Coordinates of C-alpha atoms in Angstrom, one line a residue:
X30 CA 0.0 0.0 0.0
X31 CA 2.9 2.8 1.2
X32 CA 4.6 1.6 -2.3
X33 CA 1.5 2.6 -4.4
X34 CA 0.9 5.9 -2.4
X35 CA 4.8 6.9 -2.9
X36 CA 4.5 8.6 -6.2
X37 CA 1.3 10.3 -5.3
X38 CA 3.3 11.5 -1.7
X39 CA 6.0 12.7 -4.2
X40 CA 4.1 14.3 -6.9
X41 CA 2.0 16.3 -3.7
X42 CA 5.6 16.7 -1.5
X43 CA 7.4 18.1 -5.2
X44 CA 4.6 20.9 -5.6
X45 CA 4.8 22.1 -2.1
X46 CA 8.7 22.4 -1.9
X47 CA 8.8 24.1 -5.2
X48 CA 6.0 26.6 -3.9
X49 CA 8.7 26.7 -1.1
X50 CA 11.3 27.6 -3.0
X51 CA 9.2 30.3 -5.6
X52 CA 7.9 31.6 -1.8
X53 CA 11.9 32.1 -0.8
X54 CA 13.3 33.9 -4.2
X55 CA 9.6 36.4 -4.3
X56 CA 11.4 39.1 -3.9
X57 CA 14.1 38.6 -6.3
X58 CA 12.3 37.4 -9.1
X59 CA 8.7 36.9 -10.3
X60 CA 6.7 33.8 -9.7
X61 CA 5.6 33.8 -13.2
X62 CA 8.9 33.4 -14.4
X63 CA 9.4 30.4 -12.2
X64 CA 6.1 28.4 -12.9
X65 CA 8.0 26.4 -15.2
X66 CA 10.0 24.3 -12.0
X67 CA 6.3 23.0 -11.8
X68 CA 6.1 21.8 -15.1
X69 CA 9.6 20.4 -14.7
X70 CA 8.2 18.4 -11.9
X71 CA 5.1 17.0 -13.8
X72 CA 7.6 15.7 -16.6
X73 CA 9.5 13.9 -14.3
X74 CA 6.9 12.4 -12.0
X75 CA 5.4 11.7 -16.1
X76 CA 9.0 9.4 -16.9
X77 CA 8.9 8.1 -13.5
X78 CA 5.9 7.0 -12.3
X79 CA 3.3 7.2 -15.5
X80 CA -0.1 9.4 -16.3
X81 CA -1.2 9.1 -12.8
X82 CA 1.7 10.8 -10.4
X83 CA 2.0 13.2 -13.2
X84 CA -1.8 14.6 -13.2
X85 CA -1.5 15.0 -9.2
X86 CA 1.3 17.0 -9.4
X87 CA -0.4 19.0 -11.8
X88 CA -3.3 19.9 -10.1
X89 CA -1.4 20.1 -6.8
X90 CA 1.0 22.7 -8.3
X91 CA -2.3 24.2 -9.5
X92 CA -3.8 25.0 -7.2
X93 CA -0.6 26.0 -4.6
X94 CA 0.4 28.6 -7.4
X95 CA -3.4 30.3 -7.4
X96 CA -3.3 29.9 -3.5
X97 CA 0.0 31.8 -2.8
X98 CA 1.1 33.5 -6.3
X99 CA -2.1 34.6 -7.4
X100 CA -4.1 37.4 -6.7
X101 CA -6.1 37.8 -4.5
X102 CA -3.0 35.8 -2.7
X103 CA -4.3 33.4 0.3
X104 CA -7.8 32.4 -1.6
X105 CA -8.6 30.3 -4.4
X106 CA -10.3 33.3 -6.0
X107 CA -8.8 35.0 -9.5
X108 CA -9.2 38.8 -9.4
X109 CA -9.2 39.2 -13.5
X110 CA -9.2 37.6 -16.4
X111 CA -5.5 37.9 -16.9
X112 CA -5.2 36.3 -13.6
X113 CA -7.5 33.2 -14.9
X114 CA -5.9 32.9 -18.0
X115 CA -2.3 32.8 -16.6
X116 CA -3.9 29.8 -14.0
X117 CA -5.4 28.2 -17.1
X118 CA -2.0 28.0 -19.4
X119 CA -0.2 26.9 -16.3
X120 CA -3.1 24.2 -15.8
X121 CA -3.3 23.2 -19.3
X122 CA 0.4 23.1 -20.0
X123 CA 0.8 20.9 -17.2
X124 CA -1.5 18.4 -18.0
X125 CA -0.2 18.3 -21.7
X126 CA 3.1 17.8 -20.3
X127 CA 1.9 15.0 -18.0
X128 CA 0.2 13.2 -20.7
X129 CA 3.6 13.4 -22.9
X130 CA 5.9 12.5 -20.0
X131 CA 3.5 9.2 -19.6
X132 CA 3.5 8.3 -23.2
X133 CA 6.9 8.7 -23.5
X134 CA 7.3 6.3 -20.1
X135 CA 4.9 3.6 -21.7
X136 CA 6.6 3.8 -24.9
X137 CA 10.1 3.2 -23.0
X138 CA 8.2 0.5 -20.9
X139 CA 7.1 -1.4 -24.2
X140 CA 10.2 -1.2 -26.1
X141 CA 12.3 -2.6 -23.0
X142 CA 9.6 -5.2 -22.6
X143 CA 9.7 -6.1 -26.4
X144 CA 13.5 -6.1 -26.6
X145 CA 13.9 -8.3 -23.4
X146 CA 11.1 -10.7 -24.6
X147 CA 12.9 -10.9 -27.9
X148 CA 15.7 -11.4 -26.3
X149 CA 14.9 -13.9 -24.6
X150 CA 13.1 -15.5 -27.1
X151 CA 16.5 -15.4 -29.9
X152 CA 18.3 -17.2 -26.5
X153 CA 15.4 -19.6 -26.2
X154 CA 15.3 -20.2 -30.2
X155 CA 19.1 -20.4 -30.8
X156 CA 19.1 -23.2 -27.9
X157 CA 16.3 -25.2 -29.5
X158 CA 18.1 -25.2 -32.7
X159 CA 21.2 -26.1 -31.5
X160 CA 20.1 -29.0 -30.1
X161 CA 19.7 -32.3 -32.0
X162 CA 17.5 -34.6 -30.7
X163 CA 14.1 -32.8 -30.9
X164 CA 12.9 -33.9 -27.2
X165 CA 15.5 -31.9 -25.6
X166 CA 14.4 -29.1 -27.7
X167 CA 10.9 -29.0 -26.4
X168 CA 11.8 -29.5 -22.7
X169 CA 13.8 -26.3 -23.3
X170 CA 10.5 -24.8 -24.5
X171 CA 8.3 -26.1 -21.9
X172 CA 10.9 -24.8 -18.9
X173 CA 10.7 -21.1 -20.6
X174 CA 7.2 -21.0 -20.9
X175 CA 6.7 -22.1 -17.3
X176 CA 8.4 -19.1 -15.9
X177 CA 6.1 -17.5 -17.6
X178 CA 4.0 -15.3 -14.5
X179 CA 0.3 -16.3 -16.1
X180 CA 1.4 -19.9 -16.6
X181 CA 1.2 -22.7 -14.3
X182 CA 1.9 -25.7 -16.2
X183 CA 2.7 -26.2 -20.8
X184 CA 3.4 -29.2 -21.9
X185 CA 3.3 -31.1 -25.2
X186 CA 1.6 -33.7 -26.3
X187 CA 1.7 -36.2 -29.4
X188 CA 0.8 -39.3 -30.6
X189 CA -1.2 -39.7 -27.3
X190 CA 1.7 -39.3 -25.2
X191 CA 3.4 -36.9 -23.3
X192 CA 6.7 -35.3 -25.1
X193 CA 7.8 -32.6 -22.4
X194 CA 6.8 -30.1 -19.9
X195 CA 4.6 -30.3 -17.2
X196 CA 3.2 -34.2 -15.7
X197 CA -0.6 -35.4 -17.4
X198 CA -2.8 -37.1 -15.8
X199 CA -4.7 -40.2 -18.4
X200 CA -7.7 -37.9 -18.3
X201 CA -6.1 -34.7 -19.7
X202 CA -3.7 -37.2 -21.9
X203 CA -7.0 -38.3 -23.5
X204 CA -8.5 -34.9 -23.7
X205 CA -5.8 -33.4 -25.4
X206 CA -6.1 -36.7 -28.0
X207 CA -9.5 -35.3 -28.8
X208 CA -8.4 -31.7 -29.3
X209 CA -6.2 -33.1 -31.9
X210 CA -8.5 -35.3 -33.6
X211 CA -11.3 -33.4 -33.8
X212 CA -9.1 -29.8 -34.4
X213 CA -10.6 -28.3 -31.7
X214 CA -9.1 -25.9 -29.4
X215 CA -10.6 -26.0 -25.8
X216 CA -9.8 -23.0 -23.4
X217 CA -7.2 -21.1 -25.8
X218 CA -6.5 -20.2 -29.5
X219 CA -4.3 -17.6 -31.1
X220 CA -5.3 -14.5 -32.7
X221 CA -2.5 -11.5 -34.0
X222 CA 0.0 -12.8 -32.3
X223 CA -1.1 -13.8 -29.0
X224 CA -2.9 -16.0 -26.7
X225 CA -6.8 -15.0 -26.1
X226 CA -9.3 -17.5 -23.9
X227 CA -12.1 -18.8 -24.0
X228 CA -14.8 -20.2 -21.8
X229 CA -15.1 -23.9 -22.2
X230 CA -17.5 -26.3 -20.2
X231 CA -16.2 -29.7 -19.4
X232 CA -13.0 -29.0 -18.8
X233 CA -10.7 -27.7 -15.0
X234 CA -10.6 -24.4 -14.5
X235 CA -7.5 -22.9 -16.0
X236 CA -6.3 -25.9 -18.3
X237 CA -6.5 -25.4 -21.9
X238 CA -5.9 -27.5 -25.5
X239 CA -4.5 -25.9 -28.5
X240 CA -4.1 -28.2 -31.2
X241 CA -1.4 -27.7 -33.7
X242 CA -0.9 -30.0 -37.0
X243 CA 1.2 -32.2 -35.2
X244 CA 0.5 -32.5 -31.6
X245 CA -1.5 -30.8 -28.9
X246 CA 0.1 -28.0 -26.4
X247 CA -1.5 -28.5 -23.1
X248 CA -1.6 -25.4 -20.7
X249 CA -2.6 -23.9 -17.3
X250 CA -3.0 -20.3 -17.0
X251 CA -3.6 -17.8 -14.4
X252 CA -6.8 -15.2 -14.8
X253 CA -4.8 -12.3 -13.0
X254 CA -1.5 -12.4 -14.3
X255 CA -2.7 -12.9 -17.9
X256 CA -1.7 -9.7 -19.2
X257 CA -1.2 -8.7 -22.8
X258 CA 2.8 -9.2 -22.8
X259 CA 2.5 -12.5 -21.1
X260 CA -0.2 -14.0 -23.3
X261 CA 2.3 -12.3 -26.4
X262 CA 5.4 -14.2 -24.9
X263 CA 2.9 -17.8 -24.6
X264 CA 1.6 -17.5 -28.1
X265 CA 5.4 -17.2 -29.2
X266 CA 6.1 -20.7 -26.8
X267 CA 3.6 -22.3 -28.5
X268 CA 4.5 -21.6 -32.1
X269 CA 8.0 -22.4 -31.2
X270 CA 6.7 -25.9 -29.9
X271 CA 4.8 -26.3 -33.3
X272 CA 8.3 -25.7 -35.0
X273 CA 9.6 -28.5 -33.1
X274 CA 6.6 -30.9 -33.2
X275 CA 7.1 -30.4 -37.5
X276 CA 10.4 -31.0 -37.2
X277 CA 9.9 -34.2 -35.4
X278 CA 7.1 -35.1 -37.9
X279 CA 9.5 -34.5 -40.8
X280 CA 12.1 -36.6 -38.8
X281 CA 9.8 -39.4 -38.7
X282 CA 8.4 -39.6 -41.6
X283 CA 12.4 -39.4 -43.1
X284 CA 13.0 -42.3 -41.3
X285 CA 10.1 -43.8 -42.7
X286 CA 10.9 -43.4 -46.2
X287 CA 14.7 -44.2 -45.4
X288 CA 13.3 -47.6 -44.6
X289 CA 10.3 -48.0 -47.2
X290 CA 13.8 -46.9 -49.7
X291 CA 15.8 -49.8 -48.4
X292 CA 13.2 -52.7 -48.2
X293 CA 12.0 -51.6 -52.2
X294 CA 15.9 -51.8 -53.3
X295 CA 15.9 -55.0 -51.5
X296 CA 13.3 -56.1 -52.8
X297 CA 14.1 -54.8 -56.5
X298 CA 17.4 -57.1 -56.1
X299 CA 15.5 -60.3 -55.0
X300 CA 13.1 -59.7 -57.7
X301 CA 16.0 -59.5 -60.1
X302 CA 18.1 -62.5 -58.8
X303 CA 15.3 -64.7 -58.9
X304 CA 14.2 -63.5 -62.3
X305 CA 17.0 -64.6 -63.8
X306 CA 17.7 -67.8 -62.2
X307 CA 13.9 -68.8 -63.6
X308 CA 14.6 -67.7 -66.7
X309 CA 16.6 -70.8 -67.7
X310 CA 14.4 -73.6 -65.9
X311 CA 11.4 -72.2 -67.3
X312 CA 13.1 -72.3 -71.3
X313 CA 13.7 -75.9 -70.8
X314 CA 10.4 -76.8 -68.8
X315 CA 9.2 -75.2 -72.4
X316 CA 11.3 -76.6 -74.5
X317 CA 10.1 -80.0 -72.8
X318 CA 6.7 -79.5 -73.3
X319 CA 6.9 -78.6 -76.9
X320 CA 8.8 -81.9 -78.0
X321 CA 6.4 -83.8 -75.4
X322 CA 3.5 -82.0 -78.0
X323 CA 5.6 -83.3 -81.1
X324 CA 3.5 -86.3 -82.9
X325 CA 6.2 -88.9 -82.4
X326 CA 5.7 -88.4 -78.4
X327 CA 2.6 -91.1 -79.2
X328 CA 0.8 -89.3 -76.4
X329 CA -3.0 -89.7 -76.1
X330 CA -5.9 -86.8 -76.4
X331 CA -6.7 -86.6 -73.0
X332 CA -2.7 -86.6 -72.5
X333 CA -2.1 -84.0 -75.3
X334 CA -4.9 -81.8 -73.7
X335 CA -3.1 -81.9 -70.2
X336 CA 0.2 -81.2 -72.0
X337 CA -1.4 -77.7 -73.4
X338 CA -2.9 -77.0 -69.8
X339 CA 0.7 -77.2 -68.6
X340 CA 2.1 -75.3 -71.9
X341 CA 0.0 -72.2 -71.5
X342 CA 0.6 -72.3 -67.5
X343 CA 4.4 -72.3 -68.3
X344 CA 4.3 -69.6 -70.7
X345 CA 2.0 -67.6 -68.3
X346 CA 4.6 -68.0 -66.0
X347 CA 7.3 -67.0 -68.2
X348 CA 5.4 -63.8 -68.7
X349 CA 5.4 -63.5 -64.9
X350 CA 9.4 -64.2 -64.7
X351 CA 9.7 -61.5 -67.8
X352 CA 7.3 -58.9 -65.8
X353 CA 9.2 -59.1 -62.5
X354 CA 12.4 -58.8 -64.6
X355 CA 11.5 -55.9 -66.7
X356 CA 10.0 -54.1 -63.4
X357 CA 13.5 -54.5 -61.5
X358 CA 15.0 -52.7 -64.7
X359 CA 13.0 -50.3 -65.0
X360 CA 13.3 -49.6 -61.6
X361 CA 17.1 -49.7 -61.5
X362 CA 16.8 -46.6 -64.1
X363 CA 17.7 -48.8 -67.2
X364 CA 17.1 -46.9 -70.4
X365 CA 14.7 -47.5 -73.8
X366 CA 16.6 -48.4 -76.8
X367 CA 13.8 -46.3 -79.0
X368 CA 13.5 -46.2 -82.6
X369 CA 10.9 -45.2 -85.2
X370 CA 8.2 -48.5 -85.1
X371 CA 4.5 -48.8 -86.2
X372 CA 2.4 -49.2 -83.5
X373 CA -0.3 -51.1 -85.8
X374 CA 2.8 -53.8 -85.9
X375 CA 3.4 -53.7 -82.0
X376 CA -0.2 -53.9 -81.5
X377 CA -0.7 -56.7 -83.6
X378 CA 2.2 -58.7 -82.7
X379 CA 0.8 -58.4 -79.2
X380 CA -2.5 -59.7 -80.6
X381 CA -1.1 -62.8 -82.2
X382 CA 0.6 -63.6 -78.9
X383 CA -2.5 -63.3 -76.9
X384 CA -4.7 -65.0 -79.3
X385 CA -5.6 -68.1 -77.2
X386 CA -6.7 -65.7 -74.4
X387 CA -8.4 -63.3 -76.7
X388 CA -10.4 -66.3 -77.9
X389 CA -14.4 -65.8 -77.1
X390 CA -14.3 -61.9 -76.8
X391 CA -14.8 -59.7 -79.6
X392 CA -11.6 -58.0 -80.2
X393 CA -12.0 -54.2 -82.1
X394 CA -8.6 -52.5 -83.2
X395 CA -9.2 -49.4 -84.3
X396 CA -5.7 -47.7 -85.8
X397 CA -5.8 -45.2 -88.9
X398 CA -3.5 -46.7 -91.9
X399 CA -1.4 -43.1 -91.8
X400 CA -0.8 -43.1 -88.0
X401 CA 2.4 -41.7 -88.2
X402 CA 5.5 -44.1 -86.8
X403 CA 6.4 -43.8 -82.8
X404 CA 10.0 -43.2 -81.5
X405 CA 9.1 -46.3 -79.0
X406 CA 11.1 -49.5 -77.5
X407 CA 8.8 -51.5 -79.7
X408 CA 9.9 -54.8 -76.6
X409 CA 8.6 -52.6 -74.2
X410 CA 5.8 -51.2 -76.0
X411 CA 4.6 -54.8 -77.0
X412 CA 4.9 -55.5 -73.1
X413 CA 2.3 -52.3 -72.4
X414 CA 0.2 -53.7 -75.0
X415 CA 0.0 -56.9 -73.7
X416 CA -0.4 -56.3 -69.9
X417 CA -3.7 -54.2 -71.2
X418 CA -4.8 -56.7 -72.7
X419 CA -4.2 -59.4 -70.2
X420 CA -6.2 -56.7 -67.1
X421 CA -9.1 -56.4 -70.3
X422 CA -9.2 -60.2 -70.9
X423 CA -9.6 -60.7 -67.0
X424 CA -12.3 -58.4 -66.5
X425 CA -14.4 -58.5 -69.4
X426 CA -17.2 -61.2 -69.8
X427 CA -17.7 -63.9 -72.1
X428 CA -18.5 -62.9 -75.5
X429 CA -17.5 -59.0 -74.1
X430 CA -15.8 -56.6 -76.3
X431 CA -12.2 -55.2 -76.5
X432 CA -11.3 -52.1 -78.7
X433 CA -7.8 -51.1 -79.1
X434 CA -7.2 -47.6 -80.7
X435 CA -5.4 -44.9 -81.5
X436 CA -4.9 -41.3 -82.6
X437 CA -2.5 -38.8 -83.7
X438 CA -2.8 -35.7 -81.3
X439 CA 0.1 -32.9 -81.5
X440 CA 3.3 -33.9 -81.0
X441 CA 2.2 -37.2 -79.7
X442 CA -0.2 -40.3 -80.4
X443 CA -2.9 -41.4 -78.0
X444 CA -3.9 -45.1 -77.5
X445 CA -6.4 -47.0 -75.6
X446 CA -7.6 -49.9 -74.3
X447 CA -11.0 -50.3 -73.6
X448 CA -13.1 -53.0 -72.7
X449 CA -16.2 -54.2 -71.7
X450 CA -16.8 -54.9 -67.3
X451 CA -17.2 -53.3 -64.2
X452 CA -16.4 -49.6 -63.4
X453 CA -13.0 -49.0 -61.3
X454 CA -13.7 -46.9 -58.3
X455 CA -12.5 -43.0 -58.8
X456 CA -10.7 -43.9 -55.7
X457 CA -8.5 -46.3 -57.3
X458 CA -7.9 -44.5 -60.4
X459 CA -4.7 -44.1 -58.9
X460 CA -3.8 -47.3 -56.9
X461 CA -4.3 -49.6 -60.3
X462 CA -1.2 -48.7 -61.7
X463 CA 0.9 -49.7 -57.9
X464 CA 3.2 -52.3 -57.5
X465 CA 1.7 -55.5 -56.4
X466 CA -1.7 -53.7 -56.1
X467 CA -4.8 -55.8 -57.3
X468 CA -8.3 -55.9 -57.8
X469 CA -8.5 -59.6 -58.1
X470 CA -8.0 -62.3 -55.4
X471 CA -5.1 -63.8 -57.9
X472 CA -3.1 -61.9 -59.9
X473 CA 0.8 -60.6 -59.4
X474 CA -0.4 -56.7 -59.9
X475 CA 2.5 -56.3 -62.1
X476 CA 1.2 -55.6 -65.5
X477 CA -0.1 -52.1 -64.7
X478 CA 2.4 -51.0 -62.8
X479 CA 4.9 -52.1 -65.8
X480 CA 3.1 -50.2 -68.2
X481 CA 2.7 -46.9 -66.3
X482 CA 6.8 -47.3 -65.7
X483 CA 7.2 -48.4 -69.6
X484 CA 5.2 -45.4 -70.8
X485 CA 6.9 -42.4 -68.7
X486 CA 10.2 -43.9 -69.5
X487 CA 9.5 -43.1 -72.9
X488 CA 8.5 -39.3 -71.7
X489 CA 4.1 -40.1 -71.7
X490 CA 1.5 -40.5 -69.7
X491 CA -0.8 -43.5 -68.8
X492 CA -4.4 -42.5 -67.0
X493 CA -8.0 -44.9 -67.0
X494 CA -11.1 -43.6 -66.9
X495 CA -14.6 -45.3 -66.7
X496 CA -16.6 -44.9 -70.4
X497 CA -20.2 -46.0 -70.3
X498 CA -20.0 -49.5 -71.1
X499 CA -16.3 -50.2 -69.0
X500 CA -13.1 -49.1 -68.1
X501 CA -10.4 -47.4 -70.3
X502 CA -6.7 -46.9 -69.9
X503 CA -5.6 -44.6 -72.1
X504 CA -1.6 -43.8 -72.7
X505 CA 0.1 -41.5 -75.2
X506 CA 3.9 -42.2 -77.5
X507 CA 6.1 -39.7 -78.7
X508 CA 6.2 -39.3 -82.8
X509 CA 9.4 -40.4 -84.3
X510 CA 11.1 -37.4 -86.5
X511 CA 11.5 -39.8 -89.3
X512 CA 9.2 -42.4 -91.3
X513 CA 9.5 -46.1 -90.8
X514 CA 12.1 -47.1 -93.6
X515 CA 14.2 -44.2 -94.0

C-alpha cells in the first residue's frame, strides 16, 4: 500500500517544496517566471511513475500557485481575467506535459519489454536449434514457458503421449487426444499474435488445449496475471513448440521413407536375382513340353490336352518371370533403346501372342493406316500392350468386347484400351497402376504398374477412366522425327 501511495506523496511533497522555494526567491524574481520548476516536476513524475503521479502534481502545483502567487493571494479566488488565463495555461500546460511524460514512459516501458522478450526468445530459439535430438528441444521450451508469470503448467503432447513439460494425468492425456482429432481448441486459441481464452464447459478451470498440425500443447493459465505481454510471450512458446513438433514429424516420416527406400531396393534385387535364375528352368520346362506335343511323343488326347494346360501355364509364368524382370530394370533406371516402329505392328504382334486368351471376346482395333510411326522400344511397348490386354481379358465377360485404338494428337499419339466390365472406383484411379496392387484375389499386380513405368520412360502418360459401357486406360507415344524405312 505505502509503495503505491509513494509517487502520489512525491508528486504532492514536489509541488509544495517548489512553492517553497518560488515563496523564498519572491522578492528577487517573479513567480511567473518560475512556474516552469512545476512543469519540470510533472515531466519527471510523467518518466517516473506514469499518467497518474504526473496529473497530481499537476493539479497540486495548480492549485498551490493560485493559493499563494495569485491574486487575490491566500484564496482560491482569481481577481481578472489575466489572472485566470495565466492559471489556465499553467493548468493546461501541465497536463499536456503529463500526458507526454506518460506516453513517452509507456513507450520506454514497451520497447524494454519487447526487446527483453525478444531477447529472450532469440536465447530460447538459438538453444532449440542447436540441439539435436528434438525432445530436448521442447523441454527447453516447456521450462521457458513455465516461468512465464500467467502460466502454471505447458506441456506437449503427441501421438497420445506426453513429449515434455509439465506431468498429465490419463484424463487430460485423452482430452488433449481429442483436441487433436477433432481440431478443436478447448480453453485457448491464437489471434494476431497472442494468446486469447475462451470459456469452455467440461474441462478444469485454468487448463486449456491448442491443437497444432502435429501435436497438442497442453496449458494452465492464471486469470490475474494474464496480461497482454504474457499471453504475447505464450503465443510465441507455442509456435516455437509447433516448430519442433514439425520437425519431429518431418524426422519421422524421413525415417520412414529411409526404410520403405531400403526394403523396395531390396526387394528390387531379390526380384531380379530370382528373375533370372527362372529364366533358364522355365526355357527348358518349355522346351520339354513342346517336344512332349511333337507327334512322335505317341501321347493320347486326354494326355495332349493336359500337356497344353501345362504349356499355357508355363508360358503364363514366363510372362510372370519376364514382368518381374522388366519391373526391377525399370526400376534400376535402365534406359529404352527407342526407334521409329508402327504401333499397328506392336499392336498386332501383341495380338497374335495373346490369341488363345483373346479367344471368345470380340476384339475391335481401331488404328488409322497413316498413324504416323512412334520413337518407341517396340519390346517394351509390345509388353504395355499386352499387360492391357491381359487386365481387359480378366475383367471383361464372355462374349464382351475389347477395342484397341489410337490417334495422332500434336506432338504425340494417344492409344487405348477399352473393354467391356465393371467400373473401377474413382478412388483407385490411382492405386491400379501400384506395384503389387490388385483388384483380383489372384493376380501378381504387375502388369499395370509395368506399363505406367514403360510409358513415362519413354516421356508419356498413362491414366483410366470409366466410359459407359467399361473401363479405359488410355496412354500416349512420342512421334518419331522420321518415317519407318528411311
Amino acid at each position: 500500500m505505502t509503495r503505491r501511495a509513494a509517487p502520489y506523496v512525491v508528486a504532492v511533497g514536489g509541488a509544495i517544496a517548489i512553492t517553497l522555494v518560488l515563496e523564498l526567491f519572491a522578492s528577487y524574481v517573479s513567480a511567473t517566471s518560475l512556474s516552469a520548476l512545476y512543469l519540470l516536476l510533472v515531466l519527471w513524475l510523467g518518466a517516473r511513475w506514469g499518467r497518474g503521479a504526473a496529473v497530481t502534481g499537476s493539479v497540486a502545483a495548480f492549485l498551490l500557485y493560485d493559493f499563494f502567487f495569485v491574486p487575490p493571494v491566500g484564496t482560491f479566488s482569481v481577481r481578472g481575467p489575466a489572472e485566470f488565463l495565466e492559471l489556465a495555461v499553467l493548468l493546461a500546460v501541465a497536463l499536456v506535459t503529463s500526458q507526454l511524460a506518460a506516453s513517452q514512459r509507456l513507450a520506454q516501458a514497451t520497447a524494454e519489454a519487447l526487446a527483453r522478450d525478444s531477447r529472450a526468445l532469440y536465447d530460447l530459439a538459438t538453444s532449440m536449434l542447436k540441439a539435436n535430438d528434438i525432445t530436448p528441444a521442447l523441454t527447453l521450451v516447456c521450462r521457458s514457458a513455465v516461468h512465464l508469470a500467467a502460466v502454471a503448467r505447458f506441456a506437449v503432447v503427441a501421438d497420445g503421449a506426453l513429449l515434455a513439460g509439465s506431468p498429465l494425468s490419463g484424463d487430460e492425456l485423452k482430452q488433449a487426444a481429442w483436441s487433436h482429432d477433432h481440431a478443436q481448441p478447448i480453453g485457448i486459441a491464437i489471434k494476431d499474435g497472442a494468446v486469447i481464452t475462451m470459456k469452455t464447459r467440461g474441462t478444469a478451470p485454468g487448463l486449456a488445449y491448442l491443437p497444432l498440425q502435429s501435436g497438442v500443447v497442453v496449458t494452465e493459465l492464471d486469470p490475474e496475471k494474464s496480461d497482454g505481454a504474457e499471453l504475447r510471450m505464450l503465443a510465441a512458446h507455442i509456435a516455437l513448440a509447433d516448430l519442433l513438433l514439425d520437425r519431429r514429424r518431418a524426422s519421422i516420416e524421413t525415417e520412414r521413407a529411409r526404410g520403405l527406400e531400403a526394403s523396395d531396393r531390396l526387394k528390387a534385387a531379390i526380384l531380379s536375382s530370382m528373375s533370372h535364375e527362372l529364366k533358364s528352368p522355365i526355357a527348358a520346362l518349355r522346351a520339354g513340353l513342346t517336344a512332349l506335343a511333337a507327334p512322335k511323343a505317341g501321347l493320347e488326347p486326354e494326355q495332349r490336352e493336359l500337356l497344353g494346360d501345362l504349356d499355357r501355364q508355363a508360358t503364363r509364368l514366363d510372362r510372370m518371370v519376364g514382368d518381374l524382370l522388366a519391373l526391377s530394370r525399370l526400376e534400376a533406371g535402365v534406359g529404352m533403346e527407342t526407334e521409329p516402329h508402327s504401333f499397328a505392328e506392336v499392336v498386332g504382334a501383341s495380338v497374335r501372342e495373346m490369341r488363345p486368351q483373346l479367344k471368345g471376346h470380340e476384339l475391335t482395333v481401331r488404328i488409322p493406316d497413316d498413324l504416323p510411326p512412334v520413337d518407341v522400344d517396340d519390346t517394351q511397348l509390345g509388353r504395355v500392350v499386352t499387360n492391357l490386354l491381359e487386365n481387359a481379358v480378366d475383367w471383361t465377360p464372355a462374349d464382351g468386347r475389347i477395342e484397341i485404338g489410337a490417334l495422332s494428337v500434336g506432338d504425340h499419339v494417344e492409344a487405348w484400351v477399352e473393354n467391356d466390365g465393371p467400373a473401377i472406383a474413382p478412388k483407385d484411379f490411382d492405386r491400379v497402376f501400384d506395384t503389387f496392387w490388385s483388384g483380383r484375389a489372384s493376380g501378381t499386380g504387375l502388369g499395370l504398374a509395368i506399363a505406367r513405368r514403360v510409358v513415362e520412360a519413354h516421356g508419356g502418360t498413362i491414366r483410366v477412366e470409366n466410359r459407359r459401357r467399361g473401363p479405359r486406360f488410355t496412354f500416349t507415344l512420342p512421334l518419331a522425327h522420321v518415317a519407318v524405312g528411311q
